[in-house]
XYZ file of C-alpha atoms in Angstrom:
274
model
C -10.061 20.923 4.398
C -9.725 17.464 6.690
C -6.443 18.827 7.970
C -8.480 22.109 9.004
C -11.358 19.978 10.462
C -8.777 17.807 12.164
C -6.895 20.638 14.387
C -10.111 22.613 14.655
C -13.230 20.972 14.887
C -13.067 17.466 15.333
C -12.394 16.765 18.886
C -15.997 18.976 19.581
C -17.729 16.364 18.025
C -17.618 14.141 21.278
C -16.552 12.640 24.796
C -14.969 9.321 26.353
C -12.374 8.395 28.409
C -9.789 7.829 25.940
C -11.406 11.001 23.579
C -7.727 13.625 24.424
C -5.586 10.600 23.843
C -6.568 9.708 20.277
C -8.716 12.835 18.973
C -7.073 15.362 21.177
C -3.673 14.764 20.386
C -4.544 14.166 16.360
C -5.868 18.036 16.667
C -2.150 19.338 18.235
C -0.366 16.972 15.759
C -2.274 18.644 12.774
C -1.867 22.239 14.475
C 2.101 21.232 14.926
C 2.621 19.326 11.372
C 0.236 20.596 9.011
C 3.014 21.818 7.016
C 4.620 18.266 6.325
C 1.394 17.112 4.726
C 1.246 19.906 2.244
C 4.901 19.300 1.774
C 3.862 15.721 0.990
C 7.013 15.116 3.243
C 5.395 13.705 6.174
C 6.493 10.243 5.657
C 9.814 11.383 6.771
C 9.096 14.161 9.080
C 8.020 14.207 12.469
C 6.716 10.795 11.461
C 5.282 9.987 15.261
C 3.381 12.931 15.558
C 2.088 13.158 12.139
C -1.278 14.740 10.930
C -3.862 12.193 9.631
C -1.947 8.754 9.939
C -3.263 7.535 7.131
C -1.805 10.729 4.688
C 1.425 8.835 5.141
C -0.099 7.519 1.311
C -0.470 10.395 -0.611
C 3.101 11.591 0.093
C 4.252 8.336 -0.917
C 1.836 8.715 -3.525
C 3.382 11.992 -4.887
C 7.183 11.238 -4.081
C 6.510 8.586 -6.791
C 5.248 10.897 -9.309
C 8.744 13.082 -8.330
C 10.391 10.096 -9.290
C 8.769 8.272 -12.032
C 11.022 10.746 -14.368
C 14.214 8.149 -14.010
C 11.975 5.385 -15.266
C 10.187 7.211 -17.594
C 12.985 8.904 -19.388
C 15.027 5.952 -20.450
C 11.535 4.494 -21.373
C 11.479 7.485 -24.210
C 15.040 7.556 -24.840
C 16.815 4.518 -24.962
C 16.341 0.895 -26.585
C 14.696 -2.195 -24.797
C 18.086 -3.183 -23.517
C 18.851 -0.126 -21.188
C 15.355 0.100 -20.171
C 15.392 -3.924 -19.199
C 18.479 -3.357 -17.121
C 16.733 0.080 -15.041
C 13.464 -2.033 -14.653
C 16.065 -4.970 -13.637
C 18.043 -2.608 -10.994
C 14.538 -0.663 -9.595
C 13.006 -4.328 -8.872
C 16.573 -5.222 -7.285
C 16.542 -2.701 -5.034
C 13.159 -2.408 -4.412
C 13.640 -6.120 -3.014
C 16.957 -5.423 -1.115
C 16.116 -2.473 1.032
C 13.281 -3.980 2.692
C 14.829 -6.964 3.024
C 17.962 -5.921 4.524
C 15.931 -3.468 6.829
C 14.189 -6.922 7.774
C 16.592 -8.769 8.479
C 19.013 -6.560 10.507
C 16.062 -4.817 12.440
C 14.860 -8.801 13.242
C 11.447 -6.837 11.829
C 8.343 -8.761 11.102
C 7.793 -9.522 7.868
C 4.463 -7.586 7.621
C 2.592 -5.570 9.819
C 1.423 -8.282 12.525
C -1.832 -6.627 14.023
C -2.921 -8.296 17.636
C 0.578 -9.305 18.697
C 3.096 -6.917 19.652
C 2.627 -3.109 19.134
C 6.007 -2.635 19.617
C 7.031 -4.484 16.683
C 3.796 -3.142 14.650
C 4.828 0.424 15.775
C 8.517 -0.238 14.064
C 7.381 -1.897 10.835
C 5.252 0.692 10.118
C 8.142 3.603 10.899
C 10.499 1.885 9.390
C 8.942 -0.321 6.265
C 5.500 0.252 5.495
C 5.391 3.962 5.063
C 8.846 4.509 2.769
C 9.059 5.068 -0.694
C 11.808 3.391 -1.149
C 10.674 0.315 0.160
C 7.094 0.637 -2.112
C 9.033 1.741 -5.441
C 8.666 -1.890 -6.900
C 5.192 -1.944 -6.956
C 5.270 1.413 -8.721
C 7.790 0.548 -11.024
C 5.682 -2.759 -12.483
C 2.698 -0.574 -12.796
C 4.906 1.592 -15.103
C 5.777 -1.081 -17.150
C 2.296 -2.662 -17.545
C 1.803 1.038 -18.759
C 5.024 1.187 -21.026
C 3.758 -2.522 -22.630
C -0.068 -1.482 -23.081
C 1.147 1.219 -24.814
C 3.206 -0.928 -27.103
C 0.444 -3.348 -27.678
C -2.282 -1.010 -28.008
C -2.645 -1.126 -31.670
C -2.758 -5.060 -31.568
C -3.849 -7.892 -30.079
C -1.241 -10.067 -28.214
C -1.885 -13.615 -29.537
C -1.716 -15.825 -26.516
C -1.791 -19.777 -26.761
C -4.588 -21.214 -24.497
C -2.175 -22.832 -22.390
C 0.257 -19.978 -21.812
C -2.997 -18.006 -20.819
C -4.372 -20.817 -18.639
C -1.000 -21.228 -17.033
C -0.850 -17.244 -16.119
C -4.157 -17.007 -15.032
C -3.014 -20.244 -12.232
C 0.091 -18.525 -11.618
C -0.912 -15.500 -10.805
C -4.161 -16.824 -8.567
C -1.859 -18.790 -6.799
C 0.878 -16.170 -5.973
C -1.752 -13.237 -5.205
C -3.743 -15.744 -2.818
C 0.041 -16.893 -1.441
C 1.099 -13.079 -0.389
C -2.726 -12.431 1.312
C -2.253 -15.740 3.130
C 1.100 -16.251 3.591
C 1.708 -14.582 7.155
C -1.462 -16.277 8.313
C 1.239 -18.780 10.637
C 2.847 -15.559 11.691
C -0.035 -14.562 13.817
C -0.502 -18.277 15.265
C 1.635 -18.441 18.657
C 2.747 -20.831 18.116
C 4.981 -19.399 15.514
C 8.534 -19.138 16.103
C 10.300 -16.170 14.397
C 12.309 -16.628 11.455
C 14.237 -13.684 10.565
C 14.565 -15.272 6.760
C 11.107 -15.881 6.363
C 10.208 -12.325 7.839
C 12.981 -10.644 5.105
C 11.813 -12.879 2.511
C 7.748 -11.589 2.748
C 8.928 -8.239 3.250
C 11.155 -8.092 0.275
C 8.560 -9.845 -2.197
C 5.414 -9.274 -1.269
C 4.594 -6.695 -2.786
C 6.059 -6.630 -5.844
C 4.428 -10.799 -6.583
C 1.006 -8.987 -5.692
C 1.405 -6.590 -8.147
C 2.660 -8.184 -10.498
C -0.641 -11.030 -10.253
C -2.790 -7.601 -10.656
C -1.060 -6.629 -13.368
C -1.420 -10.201 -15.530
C -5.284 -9.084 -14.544
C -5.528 -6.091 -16.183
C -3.074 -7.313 -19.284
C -5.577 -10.194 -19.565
C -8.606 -7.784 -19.855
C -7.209 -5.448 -22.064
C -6.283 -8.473 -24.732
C -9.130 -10.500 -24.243
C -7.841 -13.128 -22.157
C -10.284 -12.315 -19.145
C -13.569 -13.766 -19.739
C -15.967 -13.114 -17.205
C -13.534 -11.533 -15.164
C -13.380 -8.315 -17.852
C -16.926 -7.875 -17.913
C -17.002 -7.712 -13.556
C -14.250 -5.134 -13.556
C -15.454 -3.473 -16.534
C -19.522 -3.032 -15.026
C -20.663 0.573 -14.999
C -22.029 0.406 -12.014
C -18.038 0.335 -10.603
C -18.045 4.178 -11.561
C -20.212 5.996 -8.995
C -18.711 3.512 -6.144
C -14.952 4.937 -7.540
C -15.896 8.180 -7.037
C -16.652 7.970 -2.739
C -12.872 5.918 -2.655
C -11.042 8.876 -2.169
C -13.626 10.513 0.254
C -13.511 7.302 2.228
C -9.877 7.560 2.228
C -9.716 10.916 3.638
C -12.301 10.129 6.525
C -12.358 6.663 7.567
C -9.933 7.454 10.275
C -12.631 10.039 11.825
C -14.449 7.031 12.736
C -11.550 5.027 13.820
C -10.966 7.475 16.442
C -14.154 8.339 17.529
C -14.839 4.973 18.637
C -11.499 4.584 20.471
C -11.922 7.654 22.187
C -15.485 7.571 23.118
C -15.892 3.751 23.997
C -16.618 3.234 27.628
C -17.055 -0.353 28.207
C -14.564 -3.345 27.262
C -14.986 -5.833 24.404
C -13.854 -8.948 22.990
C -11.374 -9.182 20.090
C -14.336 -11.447 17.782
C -13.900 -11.405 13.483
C -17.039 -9.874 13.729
C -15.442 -6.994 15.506
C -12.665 -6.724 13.405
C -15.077 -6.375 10.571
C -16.931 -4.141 11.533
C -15.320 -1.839 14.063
């Protein structure tokens, strides 16, 4: 339905000066590339030109679910050794690539928004849009899964400090990866093609893995306050407009582009609300 409304409709809805560039030429990339979406492909193909920018997720989205069988096979099949070492080499790898890709691209380490399209435009081609450079993240959510499932008829026993200690550990690396490439947009920064493959290799899989000590705390009782936020009710009707926001927050992205007709000044206000 929002690729129909894309390549049909959309660009009727208004005017501006910059209204072909960004709604016009969505409508002929859906028209041209519909196909790759409903392929669930279109993280690969005709990547540039793609229809809906932001669908680039639920390919990688589904291209996990096509490969969550090697995880989940040798998570039925074999003992806790073999499974330890395919966690161990998925993590690996899930590190390497995007740190190699990095490093010999001389990439950014994240996607650096205000600075240089040119290297925002390749980090997203090349990084931020690939399974293979996501799979980590996917992975430790599979194993949070595998060991709820193992603990689900019992209650890990947890001494205070242990929990205390996870709880600071994984505060302090979340906060670290949403913070860390705060000195990369200063700049004064000089690039460090180390530090740039370092973020990029770890990032997300230290994020995730903070999330996950979240939701292992909650389901054990080791969450306090913190279970009772996450678990309110009134989370529920709020979950159900996420995926409907998904799908059309971009409509409103490029309306305003398109149709703005004066020029504005980069404020935090702006960024927050535009």
């Amino acid at each position: 339905m929002m690729i129909g409304f894309y390549a049909t409709l959309f660009d009727k809805f208004g005017t501006g000066p910059h209204w072909d560039t960004w709604v016009g030429s969505n409508k002929n990339f859906c028209r041209e590339n519909w196909w790759a979406n409903l392929l669930y492909v279109n993280n690969y193909v005709n990547v540039p030109n793609t229809c809906m920018s932001q669908s680039w997720y639920l390919s990688t989205d589904m291209q996990f679910l096509w490969l969550s069988p090697l995880v989940l096979y040798p998570m039925l099949k074999f003992r806790t050794l073999i499974l330890a070492i395919v966690f161990a080499v998925c993590l690996f790898l899930s590190v390497l690539v995007p740190f190699i890709t990095t490093y010999s691209l001389r990439l950014t380490g994240t996607m650096i928004y205000y600075k240089e399209q040119m290297d925002l435009s390749q980090v997203y081609l090349e990084i931020y849009i690939k399974t293979y450079n996501r799979f980590g993240a996917y992975v430790i959510g599979l194993g949070l899964g595998y060991l709820l499932y193992k603990t689900r008829s019992y209650k890990v026993k947890l001494h205070t400090c242990y929990a205390t200690l996870g709880w600071l550990i994984a505060i302090m690396a979340g906060l670290s990866v949403i913070f860390g490439p705060r000195g990369m947009y200063l700049d004064t920064h000089v690039y460090n093609r180390l530090e740039a493959s370092f973020y990029a290799g770890f990032h997300r899989q230290v994020f995730v893995l903070s999330v996950s000590w979240i939701i292992f705390c909650c389901m054990h009782g080791y969450a306090g306050p913190v279970n009772y936020l996450l678990s309110w009710r009134g989370w529920i009707p709020l979950s159900k407009l996420t995926y409907c926001a998904y799908l059309s927050h971009y409509l409103f992205i490029l309306s305003h582009v398109g149709a703005v007709r004066t020029t504005g000044n980069l404020t935090q206000m702006n960024v927050v609300s535009k």
